[in-house]
PDB file of C-alpha atoms and ligand atoms in Angstrom:
ATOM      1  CA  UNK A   3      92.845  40.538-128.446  1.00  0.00           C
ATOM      2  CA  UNK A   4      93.786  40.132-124.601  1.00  0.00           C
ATOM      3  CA  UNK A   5      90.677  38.807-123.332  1.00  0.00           C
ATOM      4  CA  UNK A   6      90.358  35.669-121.913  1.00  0.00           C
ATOM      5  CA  UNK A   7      88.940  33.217-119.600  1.00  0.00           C
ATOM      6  CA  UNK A   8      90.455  32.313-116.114  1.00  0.00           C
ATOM      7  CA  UNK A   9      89.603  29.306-113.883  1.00  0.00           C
ATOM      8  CA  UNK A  10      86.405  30.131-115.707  1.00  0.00           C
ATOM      9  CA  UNK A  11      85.705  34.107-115.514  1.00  0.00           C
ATOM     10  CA  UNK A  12      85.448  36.042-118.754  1.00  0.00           C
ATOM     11  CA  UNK A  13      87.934  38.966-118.436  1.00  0.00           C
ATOM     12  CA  UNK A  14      88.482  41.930-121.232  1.00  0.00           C
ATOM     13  CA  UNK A  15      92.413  41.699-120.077  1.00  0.00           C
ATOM     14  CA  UNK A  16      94.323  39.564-118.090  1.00  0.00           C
ATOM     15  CA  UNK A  17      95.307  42.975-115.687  1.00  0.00           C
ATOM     16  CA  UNK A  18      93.567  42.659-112.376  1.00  0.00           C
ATOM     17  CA  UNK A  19      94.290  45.064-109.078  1.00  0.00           C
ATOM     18  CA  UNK A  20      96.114  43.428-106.440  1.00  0.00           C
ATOM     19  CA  UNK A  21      94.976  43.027-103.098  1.00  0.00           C
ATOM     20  CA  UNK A  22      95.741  45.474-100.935  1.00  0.00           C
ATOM     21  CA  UNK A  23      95.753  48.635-103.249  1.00  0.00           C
ATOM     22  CA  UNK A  24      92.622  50.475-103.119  1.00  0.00           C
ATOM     23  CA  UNK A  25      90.318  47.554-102.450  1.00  0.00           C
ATOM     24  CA  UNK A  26      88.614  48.418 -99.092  1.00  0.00           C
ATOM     25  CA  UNK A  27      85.736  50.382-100.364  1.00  0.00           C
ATOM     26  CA  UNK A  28      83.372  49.935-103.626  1.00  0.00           C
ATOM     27  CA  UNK A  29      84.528  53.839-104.723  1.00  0.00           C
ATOM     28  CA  UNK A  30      87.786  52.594-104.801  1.00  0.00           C
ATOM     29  CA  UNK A  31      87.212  49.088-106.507  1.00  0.00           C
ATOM     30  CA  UNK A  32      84.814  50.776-108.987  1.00  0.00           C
ATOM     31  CA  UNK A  33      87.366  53.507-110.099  1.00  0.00           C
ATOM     32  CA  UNK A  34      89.874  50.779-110.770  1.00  0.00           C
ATOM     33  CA  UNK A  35      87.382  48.230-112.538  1.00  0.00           C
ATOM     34  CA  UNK A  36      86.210  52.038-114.554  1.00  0.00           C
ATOM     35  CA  UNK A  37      89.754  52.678-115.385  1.00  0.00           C
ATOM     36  CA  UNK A  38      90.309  49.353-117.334  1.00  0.00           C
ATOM     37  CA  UNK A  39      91.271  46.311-114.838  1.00  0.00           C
ATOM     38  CA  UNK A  40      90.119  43.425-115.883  1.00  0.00           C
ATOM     39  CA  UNK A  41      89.122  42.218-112.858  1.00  0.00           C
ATOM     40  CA  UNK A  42      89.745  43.722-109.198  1.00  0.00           C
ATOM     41  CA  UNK A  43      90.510  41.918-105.883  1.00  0.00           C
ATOM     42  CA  UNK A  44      89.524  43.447-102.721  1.00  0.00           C
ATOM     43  CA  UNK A  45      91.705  43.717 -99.778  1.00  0.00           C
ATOM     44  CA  UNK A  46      91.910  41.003 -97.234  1.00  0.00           C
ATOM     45  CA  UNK A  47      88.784  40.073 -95.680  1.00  0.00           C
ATOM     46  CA  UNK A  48      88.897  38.409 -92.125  1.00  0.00           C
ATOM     47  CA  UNK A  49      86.340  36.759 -89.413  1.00  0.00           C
ATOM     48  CA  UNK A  50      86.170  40.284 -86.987  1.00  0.00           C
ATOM     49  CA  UNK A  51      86.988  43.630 -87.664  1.00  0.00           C
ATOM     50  CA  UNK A  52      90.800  44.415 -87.171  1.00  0.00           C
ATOM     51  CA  UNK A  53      92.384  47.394 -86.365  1.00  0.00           C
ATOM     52  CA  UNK A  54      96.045  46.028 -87.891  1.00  0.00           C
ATOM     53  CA  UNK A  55      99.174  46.974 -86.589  1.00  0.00           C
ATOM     54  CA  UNK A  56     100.445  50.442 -85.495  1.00  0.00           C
ATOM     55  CA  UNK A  57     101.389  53.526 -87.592  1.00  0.00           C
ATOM     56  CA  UNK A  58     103.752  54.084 -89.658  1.00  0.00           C
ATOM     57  CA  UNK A  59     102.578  50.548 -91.174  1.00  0.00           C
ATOM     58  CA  UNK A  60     103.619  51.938 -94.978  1.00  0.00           C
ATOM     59  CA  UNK A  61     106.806  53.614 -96.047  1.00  0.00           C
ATOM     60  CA  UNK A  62     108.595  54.289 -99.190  1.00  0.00           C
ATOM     61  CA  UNK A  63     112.444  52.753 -99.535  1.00  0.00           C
ATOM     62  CA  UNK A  64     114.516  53.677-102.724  1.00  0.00           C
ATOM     63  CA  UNK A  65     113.423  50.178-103.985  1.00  0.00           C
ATOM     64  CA  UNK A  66     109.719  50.136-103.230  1.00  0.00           C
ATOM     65  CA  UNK A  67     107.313  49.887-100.520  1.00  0.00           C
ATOM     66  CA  UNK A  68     108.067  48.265 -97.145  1.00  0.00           C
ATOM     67  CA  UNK A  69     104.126  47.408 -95.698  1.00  0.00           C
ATOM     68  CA  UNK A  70     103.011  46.110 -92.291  1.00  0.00           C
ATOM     69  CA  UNK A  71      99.281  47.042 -92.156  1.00  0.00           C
ATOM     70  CA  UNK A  72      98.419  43.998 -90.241  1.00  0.00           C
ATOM     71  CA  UNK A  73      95.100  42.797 -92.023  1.00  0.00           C
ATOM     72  CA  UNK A  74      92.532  45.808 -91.366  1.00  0.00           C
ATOM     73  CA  UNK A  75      89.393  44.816 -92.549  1.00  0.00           C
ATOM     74  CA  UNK A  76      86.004  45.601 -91.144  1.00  0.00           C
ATOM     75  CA  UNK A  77      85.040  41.474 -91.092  1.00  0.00           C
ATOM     76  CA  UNK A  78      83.379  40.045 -93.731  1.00  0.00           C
ATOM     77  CA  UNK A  79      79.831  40.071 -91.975  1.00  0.00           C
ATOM     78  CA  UNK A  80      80.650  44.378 -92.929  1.00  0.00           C
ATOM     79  CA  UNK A  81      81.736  43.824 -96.375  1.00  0.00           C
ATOM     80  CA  UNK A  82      79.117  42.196 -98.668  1.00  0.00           C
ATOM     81  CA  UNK A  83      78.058  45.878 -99.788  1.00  0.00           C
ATOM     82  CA  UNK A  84      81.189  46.735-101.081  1.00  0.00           C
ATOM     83  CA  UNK A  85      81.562  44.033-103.129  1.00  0.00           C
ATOM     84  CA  UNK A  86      78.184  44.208-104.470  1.00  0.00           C
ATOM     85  CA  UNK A  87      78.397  48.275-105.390  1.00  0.00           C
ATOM     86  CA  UNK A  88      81.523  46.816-106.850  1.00  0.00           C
ATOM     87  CA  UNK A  89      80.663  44.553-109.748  1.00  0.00           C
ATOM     88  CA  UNK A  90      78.160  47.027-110.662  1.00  0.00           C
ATOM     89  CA  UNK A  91      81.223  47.626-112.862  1.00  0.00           C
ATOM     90  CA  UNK A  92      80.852  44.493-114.247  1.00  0.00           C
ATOM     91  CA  UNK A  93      84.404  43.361-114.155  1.00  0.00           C
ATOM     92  CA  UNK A  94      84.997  40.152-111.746  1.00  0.00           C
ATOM     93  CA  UNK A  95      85.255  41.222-108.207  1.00  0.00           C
ATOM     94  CA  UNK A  96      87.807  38.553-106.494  1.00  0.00           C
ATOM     95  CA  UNK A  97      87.751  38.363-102.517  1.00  0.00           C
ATOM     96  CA  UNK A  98      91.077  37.945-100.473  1.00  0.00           C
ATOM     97  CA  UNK A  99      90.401  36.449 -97.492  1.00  0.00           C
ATOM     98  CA  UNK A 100      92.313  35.431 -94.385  1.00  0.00           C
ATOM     99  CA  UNK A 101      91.502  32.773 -91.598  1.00  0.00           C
ATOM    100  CA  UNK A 102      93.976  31.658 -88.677  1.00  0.00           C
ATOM    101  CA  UNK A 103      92.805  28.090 -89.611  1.00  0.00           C
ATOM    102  CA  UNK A 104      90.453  26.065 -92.026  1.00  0.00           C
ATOM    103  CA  UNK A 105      87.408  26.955 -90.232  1.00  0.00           C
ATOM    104  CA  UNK A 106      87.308  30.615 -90.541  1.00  0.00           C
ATOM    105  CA  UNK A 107      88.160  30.394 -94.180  1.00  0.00           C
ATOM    106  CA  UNK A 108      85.239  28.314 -94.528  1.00  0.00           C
ATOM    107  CA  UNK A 109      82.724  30.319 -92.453  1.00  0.00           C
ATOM    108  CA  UNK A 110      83.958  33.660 -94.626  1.00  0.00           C
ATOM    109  CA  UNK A 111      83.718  31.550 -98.245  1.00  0.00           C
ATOM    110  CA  UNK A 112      80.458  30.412 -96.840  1.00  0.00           C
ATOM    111  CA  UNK A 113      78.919  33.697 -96.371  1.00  0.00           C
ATOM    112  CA  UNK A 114      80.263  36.389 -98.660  1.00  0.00           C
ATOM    113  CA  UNK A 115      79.399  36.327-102.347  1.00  0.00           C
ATOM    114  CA  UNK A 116      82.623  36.940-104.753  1.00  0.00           C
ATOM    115  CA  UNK A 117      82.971  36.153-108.309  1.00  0.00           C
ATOM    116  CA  UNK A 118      85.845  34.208-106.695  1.00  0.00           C
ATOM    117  CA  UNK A 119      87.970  34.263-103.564  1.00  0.00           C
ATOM    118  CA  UNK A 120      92.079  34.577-103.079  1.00  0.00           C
ATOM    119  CA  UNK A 121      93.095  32.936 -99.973  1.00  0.00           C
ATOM    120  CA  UNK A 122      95.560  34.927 -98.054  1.00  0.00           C
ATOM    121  CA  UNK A 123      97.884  32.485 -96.779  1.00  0.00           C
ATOM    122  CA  UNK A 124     101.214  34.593 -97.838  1.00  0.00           C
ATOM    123  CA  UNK A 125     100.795  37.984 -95.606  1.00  0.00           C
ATOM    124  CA  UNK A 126     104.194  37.976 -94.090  1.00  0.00           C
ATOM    125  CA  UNK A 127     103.949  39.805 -91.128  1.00  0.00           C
ATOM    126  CA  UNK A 128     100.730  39.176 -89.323  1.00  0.00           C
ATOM    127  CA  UNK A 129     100.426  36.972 -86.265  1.00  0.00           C
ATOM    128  CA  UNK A 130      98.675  33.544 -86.590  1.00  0.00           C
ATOM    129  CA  UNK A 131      97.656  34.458 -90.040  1.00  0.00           C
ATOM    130  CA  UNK A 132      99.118  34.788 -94.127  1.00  0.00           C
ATOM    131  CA  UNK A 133     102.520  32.887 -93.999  1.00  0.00           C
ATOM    132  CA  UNK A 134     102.463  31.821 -90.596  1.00  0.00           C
ATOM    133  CA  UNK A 135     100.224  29.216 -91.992  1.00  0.00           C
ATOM    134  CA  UNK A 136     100.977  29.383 -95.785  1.00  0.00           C
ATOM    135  CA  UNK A 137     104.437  27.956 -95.273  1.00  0.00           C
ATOM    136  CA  UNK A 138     103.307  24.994 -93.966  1.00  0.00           C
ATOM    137  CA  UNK A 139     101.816  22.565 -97.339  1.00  0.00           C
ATOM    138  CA  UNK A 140     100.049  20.358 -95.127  1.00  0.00           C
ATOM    139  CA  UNK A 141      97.905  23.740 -93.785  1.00  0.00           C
ATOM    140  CA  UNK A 142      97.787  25.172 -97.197  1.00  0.00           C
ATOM    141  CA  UNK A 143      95.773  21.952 -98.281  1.00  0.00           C
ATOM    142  CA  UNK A 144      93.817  21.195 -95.710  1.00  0.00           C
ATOM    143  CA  UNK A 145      92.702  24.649 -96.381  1.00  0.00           C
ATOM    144  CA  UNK A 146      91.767  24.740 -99.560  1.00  0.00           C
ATOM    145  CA  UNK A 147      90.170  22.089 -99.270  1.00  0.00           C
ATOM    146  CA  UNK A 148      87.533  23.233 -96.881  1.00  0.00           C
ATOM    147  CA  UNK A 149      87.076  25.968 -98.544  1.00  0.00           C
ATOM    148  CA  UNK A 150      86.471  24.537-101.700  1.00  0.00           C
ATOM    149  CA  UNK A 151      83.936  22.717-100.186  1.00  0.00           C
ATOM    150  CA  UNK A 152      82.629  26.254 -98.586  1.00  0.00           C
ATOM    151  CA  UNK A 153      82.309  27.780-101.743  1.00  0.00           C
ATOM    152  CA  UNK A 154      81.047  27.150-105.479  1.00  0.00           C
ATOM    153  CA  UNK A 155      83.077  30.139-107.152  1.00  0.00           C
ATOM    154  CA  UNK A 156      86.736  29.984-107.907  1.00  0.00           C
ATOM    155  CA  UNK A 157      89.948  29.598-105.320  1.00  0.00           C
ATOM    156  CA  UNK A 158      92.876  30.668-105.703  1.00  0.00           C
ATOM    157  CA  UNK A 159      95.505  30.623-103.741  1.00  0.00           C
ATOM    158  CA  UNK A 160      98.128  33.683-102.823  1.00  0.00           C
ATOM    159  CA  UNK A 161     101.472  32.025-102.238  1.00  0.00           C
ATOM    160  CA  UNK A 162     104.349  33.730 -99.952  1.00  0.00           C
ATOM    161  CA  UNK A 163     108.221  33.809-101.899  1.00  0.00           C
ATOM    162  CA  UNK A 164     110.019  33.291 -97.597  1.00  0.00           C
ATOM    163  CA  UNK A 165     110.151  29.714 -98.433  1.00  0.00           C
ATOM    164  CA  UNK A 166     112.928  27.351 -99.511  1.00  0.00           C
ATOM    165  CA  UNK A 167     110.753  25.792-102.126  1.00  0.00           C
ATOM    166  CA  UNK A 168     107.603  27.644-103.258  1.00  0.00           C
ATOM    167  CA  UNK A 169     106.634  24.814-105.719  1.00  0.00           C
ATOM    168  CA  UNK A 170     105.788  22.659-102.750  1.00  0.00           C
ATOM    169  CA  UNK A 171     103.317  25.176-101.344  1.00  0.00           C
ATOM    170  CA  UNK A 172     102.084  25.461-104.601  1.00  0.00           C
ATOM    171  CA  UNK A 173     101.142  21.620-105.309  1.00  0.00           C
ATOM    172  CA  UNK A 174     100.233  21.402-101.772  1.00  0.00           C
ATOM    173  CA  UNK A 175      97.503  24.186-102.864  1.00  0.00           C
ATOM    174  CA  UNK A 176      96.660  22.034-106.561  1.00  0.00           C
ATOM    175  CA  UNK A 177      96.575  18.863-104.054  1.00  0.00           C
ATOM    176  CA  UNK A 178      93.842  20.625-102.055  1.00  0.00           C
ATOM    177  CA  UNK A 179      91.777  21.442-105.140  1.00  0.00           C
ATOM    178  CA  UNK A 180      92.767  25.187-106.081  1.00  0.00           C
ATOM    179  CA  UNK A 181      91.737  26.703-109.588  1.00  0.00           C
ATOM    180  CA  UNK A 182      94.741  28.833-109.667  1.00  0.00           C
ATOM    181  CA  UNK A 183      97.448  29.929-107.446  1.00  0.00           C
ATOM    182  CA  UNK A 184      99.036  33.671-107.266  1.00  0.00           C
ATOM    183  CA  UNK A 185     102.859  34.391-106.974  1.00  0.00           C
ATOM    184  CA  UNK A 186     103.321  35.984-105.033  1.00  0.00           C
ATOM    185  CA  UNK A 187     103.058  37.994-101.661  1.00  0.00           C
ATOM    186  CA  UNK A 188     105.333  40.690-100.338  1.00  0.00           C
ATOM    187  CA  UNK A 189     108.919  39.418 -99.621  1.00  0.00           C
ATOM    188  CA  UNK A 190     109.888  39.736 -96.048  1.00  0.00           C
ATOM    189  CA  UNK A 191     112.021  42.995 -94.977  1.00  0.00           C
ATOM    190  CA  UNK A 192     112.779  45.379 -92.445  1.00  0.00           C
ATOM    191  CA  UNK A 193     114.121  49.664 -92.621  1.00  0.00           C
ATOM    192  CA  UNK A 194     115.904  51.000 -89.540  1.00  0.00           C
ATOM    193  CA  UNK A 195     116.124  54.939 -88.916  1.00  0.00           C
ATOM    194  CA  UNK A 196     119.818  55.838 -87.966  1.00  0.00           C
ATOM    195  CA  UNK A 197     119.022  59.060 -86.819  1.00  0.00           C
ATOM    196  CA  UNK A 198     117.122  57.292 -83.594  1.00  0.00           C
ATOM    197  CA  UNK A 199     118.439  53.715 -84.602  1.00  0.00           C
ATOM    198  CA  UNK A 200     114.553  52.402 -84.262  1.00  0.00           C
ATOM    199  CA  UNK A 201     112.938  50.293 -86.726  1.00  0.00           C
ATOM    200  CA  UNK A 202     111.082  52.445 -88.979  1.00  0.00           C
ATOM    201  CA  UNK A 203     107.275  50.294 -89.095  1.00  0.00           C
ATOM    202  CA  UNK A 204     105.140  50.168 -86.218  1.00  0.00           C
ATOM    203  CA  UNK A 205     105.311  46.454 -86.677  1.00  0.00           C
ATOM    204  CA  UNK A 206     109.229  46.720 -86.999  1.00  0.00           C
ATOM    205  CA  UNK A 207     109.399  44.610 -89.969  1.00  0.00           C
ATOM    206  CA  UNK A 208     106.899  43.900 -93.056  1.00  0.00           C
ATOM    207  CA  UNK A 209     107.007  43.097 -96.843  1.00  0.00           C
ATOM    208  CA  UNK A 210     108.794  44.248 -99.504  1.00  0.00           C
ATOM    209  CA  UNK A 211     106.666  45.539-102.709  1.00  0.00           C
ATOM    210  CA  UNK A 212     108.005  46.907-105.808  1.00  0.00           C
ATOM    211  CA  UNK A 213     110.159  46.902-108.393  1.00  0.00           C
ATOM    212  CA  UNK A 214     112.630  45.283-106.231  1.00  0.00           C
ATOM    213  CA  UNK A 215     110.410  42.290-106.408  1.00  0.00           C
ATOM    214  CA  UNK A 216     109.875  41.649-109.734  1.00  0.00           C
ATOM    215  CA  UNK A 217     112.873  38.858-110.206  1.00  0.00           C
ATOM    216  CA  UNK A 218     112.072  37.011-107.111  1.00  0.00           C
ATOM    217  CA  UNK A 219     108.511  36.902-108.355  1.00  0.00           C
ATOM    218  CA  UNK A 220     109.248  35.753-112.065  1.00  0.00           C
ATOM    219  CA  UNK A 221     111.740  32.836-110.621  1.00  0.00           C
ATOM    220  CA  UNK A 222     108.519  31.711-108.627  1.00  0.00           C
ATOM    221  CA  UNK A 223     106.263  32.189-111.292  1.00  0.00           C
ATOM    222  CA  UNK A 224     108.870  30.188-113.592  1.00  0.00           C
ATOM    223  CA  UNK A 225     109.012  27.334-111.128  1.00  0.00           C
ATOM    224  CA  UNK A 226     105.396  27.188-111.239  1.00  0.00           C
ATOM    225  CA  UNK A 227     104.275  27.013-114.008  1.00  0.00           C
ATOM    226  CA  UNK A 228     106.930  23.795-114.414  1.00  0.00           C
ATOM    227  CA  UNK A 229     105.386  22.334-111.528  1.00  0.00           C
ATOM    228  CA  UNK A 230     101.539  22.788-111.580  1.00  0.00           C
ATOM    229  CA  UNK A 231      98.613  21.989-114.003  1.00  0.00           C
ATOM    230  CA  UNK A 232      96.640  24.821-112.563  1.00  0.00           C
ATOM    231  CA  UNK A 233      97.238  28.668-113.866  1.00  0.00           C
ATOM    232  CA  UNK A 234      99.703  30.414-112.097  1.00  0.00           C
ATOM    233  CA  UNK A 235      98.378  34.414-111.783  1.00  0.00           C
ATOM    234  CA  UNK A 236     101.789  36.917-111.582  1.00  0.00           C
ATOM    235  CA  UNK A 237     101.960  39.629-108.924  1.00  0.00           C
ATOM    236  CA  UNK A 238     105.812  41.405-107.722  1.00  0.00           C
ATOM    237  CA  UNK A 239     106.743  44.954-108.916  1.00  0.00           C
ATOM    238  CA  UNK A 240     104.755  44.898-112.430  1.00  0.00           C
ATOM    239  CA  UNK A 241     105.002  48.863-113.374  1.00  0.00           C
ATOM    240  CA  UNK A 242     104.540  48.723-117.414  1.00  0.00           C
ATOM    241  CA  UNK A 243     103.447  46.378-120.368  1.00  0.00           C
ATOM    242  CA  UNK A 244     106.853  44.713-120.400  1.00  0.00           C
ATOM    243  CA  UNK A 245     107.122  43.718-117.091  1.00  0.00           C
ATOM    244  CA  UNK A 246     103.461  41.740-117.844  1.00  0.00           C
ATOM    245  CA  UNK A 247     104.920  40.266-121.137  1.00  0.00           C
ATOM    246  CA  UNK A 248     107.640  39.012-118.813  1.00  0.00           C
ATOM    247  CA  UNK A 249     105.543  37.913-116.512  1.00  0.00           C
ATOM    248  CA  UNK A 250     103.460  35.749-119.315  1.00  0.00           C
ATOM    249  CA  UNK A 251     106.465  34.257-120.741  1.00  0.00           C
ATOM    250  CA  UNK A 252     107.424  33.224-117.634  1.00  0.00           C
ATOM    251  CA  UNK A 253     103.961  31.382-117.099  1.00  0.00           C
ATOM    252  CA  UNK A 254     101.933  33.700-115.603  1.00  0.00           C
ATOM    253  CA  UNK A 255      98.033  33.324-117.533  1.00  0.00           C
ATOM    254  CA  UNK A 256      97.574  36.603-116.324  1.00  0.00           C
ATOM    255  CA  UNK A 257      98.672  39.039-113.613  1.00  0.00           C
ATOM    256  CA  UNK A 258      97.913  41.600-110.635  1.00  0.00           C
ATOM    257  CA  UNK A 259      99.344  44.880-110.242  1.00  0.00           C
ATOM    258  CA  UNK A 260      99.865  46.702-106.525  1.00  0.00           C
ATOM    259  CA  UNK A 261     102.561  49.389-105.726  1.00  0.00           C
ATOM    260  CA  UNK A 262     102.456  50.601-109.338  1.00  0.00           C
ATOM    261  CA  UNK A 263      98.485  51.897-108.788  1.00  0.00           C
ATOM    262  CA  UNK A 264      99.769  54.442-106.721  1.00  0.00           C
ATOM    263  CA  UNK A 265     101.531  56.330-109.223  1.00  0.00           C
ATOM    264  CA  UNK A 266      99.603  55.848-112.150  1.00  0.00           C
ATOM    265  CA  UNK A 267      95.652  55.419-110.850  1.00  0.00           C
ATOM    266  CA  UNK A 268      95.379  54.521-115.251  1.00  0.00           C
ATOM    267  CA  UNK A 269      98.194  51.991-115.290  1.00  0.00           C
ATOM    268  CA  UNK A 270      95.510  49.253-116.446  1.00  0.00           C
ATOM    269  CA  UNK A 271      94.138  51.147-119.207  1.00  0.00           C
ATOM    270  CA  UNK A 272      97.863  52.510-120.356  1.00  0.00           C
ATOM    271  CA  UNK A 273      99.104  49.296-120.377  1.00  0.00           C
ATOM    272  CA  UNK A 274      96.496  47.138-122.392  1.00  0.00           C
ATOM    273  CA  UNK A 275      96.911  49.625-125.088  1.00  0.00           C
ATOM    274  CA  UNK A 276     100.721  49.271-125.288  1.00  0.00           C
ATOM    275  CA  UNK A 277     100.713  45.269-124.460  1.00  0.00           C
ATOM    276  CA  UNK A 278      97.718  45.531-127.560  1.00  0.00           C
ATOM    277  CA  UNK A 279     100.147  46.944-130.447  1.00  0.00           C
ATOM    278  CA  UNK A 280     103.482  45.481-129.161  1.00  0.00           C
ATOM    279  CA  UNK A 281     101.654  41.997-129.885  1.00  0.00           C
ATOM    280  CA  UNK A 282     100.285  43.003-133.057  1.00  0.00           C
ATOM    281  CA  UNK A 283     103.484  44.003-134.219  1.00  0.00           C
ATOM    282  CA  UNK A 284     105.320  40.772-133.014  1.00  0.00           C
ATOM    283  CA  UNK A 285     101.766  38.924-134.563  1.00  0.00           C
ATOM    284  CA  UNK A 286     101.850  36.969-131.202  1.00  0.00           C
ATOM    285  CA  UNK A 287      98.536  36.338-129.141  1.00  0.00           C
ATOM    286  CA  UNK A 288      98.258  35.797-125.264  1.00  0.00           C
ATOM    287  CA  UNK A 289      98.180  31.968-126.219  1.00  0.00           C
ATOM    288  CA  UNK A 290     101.407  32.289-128.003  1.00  0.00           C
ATOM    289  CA  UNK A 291     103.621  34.203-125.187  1.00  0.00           C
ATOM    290  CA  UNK A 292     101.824  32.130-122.424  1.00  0.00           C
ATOM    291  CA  UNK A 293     105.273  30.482-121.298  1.00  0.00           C
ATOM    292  CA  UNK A 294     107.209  30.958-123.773  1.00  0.00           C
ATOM    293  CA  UNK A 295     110.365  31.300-122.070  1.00  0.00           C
ATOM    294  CA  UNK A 296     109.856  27.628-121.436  1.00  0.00           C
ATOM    295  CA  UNK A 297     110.716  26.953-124.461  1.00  0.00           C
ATOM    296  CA  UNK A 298     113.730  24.557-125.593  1.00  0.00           C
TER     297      UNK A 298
HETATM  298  C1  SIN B 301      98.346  43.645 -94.629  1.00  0.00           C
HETATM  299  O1  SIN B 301      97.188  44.060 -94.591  1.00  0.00           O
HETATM  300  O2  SIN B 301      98.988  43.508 -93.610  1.00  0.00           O
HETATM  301  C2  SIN B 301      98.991  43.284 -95.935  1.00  0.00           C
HETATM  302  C3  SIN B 301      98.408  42.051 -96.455  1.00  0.00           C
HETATM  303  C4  SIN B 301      99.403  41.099 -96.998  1.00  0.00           C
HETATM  304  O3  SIN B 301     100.611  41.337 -96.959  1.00  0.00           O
HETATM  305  O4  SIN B 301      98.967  40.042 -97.449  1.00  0.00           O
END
């Protein structure tokens, strides 16, 4: 009942793990994919091994998460194993990967072997990467394109919300030949201790995960799906089968799910069986609430 096919992968539910939750090592991937994701995207994959920025680079606030890990990765040429333990689950392992320009994108979608890849252009707080380049549209096409000409799986694209008009980075990403494009990356935001009056990240500011999200990320998912003939994939503060429904009516052909992993390591598994019999009772399939909220 929820399975379907996206930009051409068969998945058992449209429920897939964010990047950037638990998707650094195969253990982790595996447990996830074991525990009833439909598919699972790794974290962000660069060109060199990165250290990110300094600690604390994660904190709670009474609305969600506030991140700034700065893109550690151990470099692709490091990485290939993980991703191959990884689909020994046999769910789609998706790569996120990040570039400073076109041609490291294309040298990592060249080399490493995904069952697709997300291109990070949308990571709002790291220097010369993610949104420093993903709010330009004339970047975000000139680098899909390369990289669809790099690789012969899927792209899709992860678009940042800190811009006046996402749609425009979005057909800027369907002009450049993505399969799909995800909405969206963390919003932009900053916590300041008033005991010492510092900023509370190492980095001073980051993104904004979580709950708090969720509207901002439905608006852009909304606009979206107006805008492009490509699916839009949902990701912003999904915790429970009703914020996916939402999500789906909105436009979203399926989603990803981050913060909420953390609490609840069987969120994919609890949620397919409640999204399962609150569509048989409304007798609506994934086809039907696909979005519906567009509706006249
Ligand atoms: C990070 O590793 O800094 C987070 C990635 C992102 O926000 O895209």
């Amino acid at each position: 009942m929820l399975s379907l096919t996206l930009t051409g992968l068969k998945l058992k539910n449209p429920l897939m793990l964010a990047a950037g939750i638990m998707g650094t090592t195969c253990g982790s991937l595996k447990r996830i994919a074991e525990r009833g994701a439909g598919a699972v995207v790794t974290k962000s994959i660069g060109l060199e091994p990165k250290g990110g920025h300094s600690n604390p680079s994660m904190v709670e606030v009474d609305c969600g998460y506030l991140n700034a890990m700065g893109l550690p990765n151990p470099s692709y040429k490091n990485f290939q194993g993980e991703i191959d333990i990884a689909k020994e689950s046999r769910v789609p392992v998706i790569a996120s990967i990040f570039g400073g320009c076109s041609l490291d994108f294309a040298e990592i979608a060249g080399a490493l072997r995904a069952d697709a890849f997300e291109l990070n252009v949308s990571c709002p707080h790291a220097h010369g990467f993610g949104a420093e380049i993903g709010t330009d549209p004339e970047l975000v096409e000139d680098i899909t394109r390369t990289v669809k000409r790099a690789a012969d799986v899927p792209v899709w694209v992860k678009l940042t919300p800190n811009v006046t008009n996402i749609k425009d980075i979005g057909l800027a990403a369907e002009s450049g030949g993505a399969d799909a494009v995800v909405a969206i990356n963390t919003v932009r935001g900053m916590a300041i201790d008033i005991e010492s009056g510092y900023p509370v990240l190492g980095n001073k500011f980051g993104g904004l995960s979580g709950r708090a999200i969720k509207p901002v990320a439905i608006k852009c998912v909304y606009d979206l799906y107006e805008a492009l003939d490509i699916p839009v994939i949902g990701v912003g503060g999904i915790s429970d089968y009703r914020d996916v429904i939402e999500f789906m009516m909105a436009g979203a052909q399926a989603v990803e799910i981050g913060s909420a992993v953390g609490n609840n390591i069987n969120i994919f598994n609890d949620i397919s069986s409640c999204m399962e019999s609150f569509m048989e009772e409304k007798e609506w399939t994934l086809e039907d609430i696909h979005g519906m909220a567009h509706r006249e």
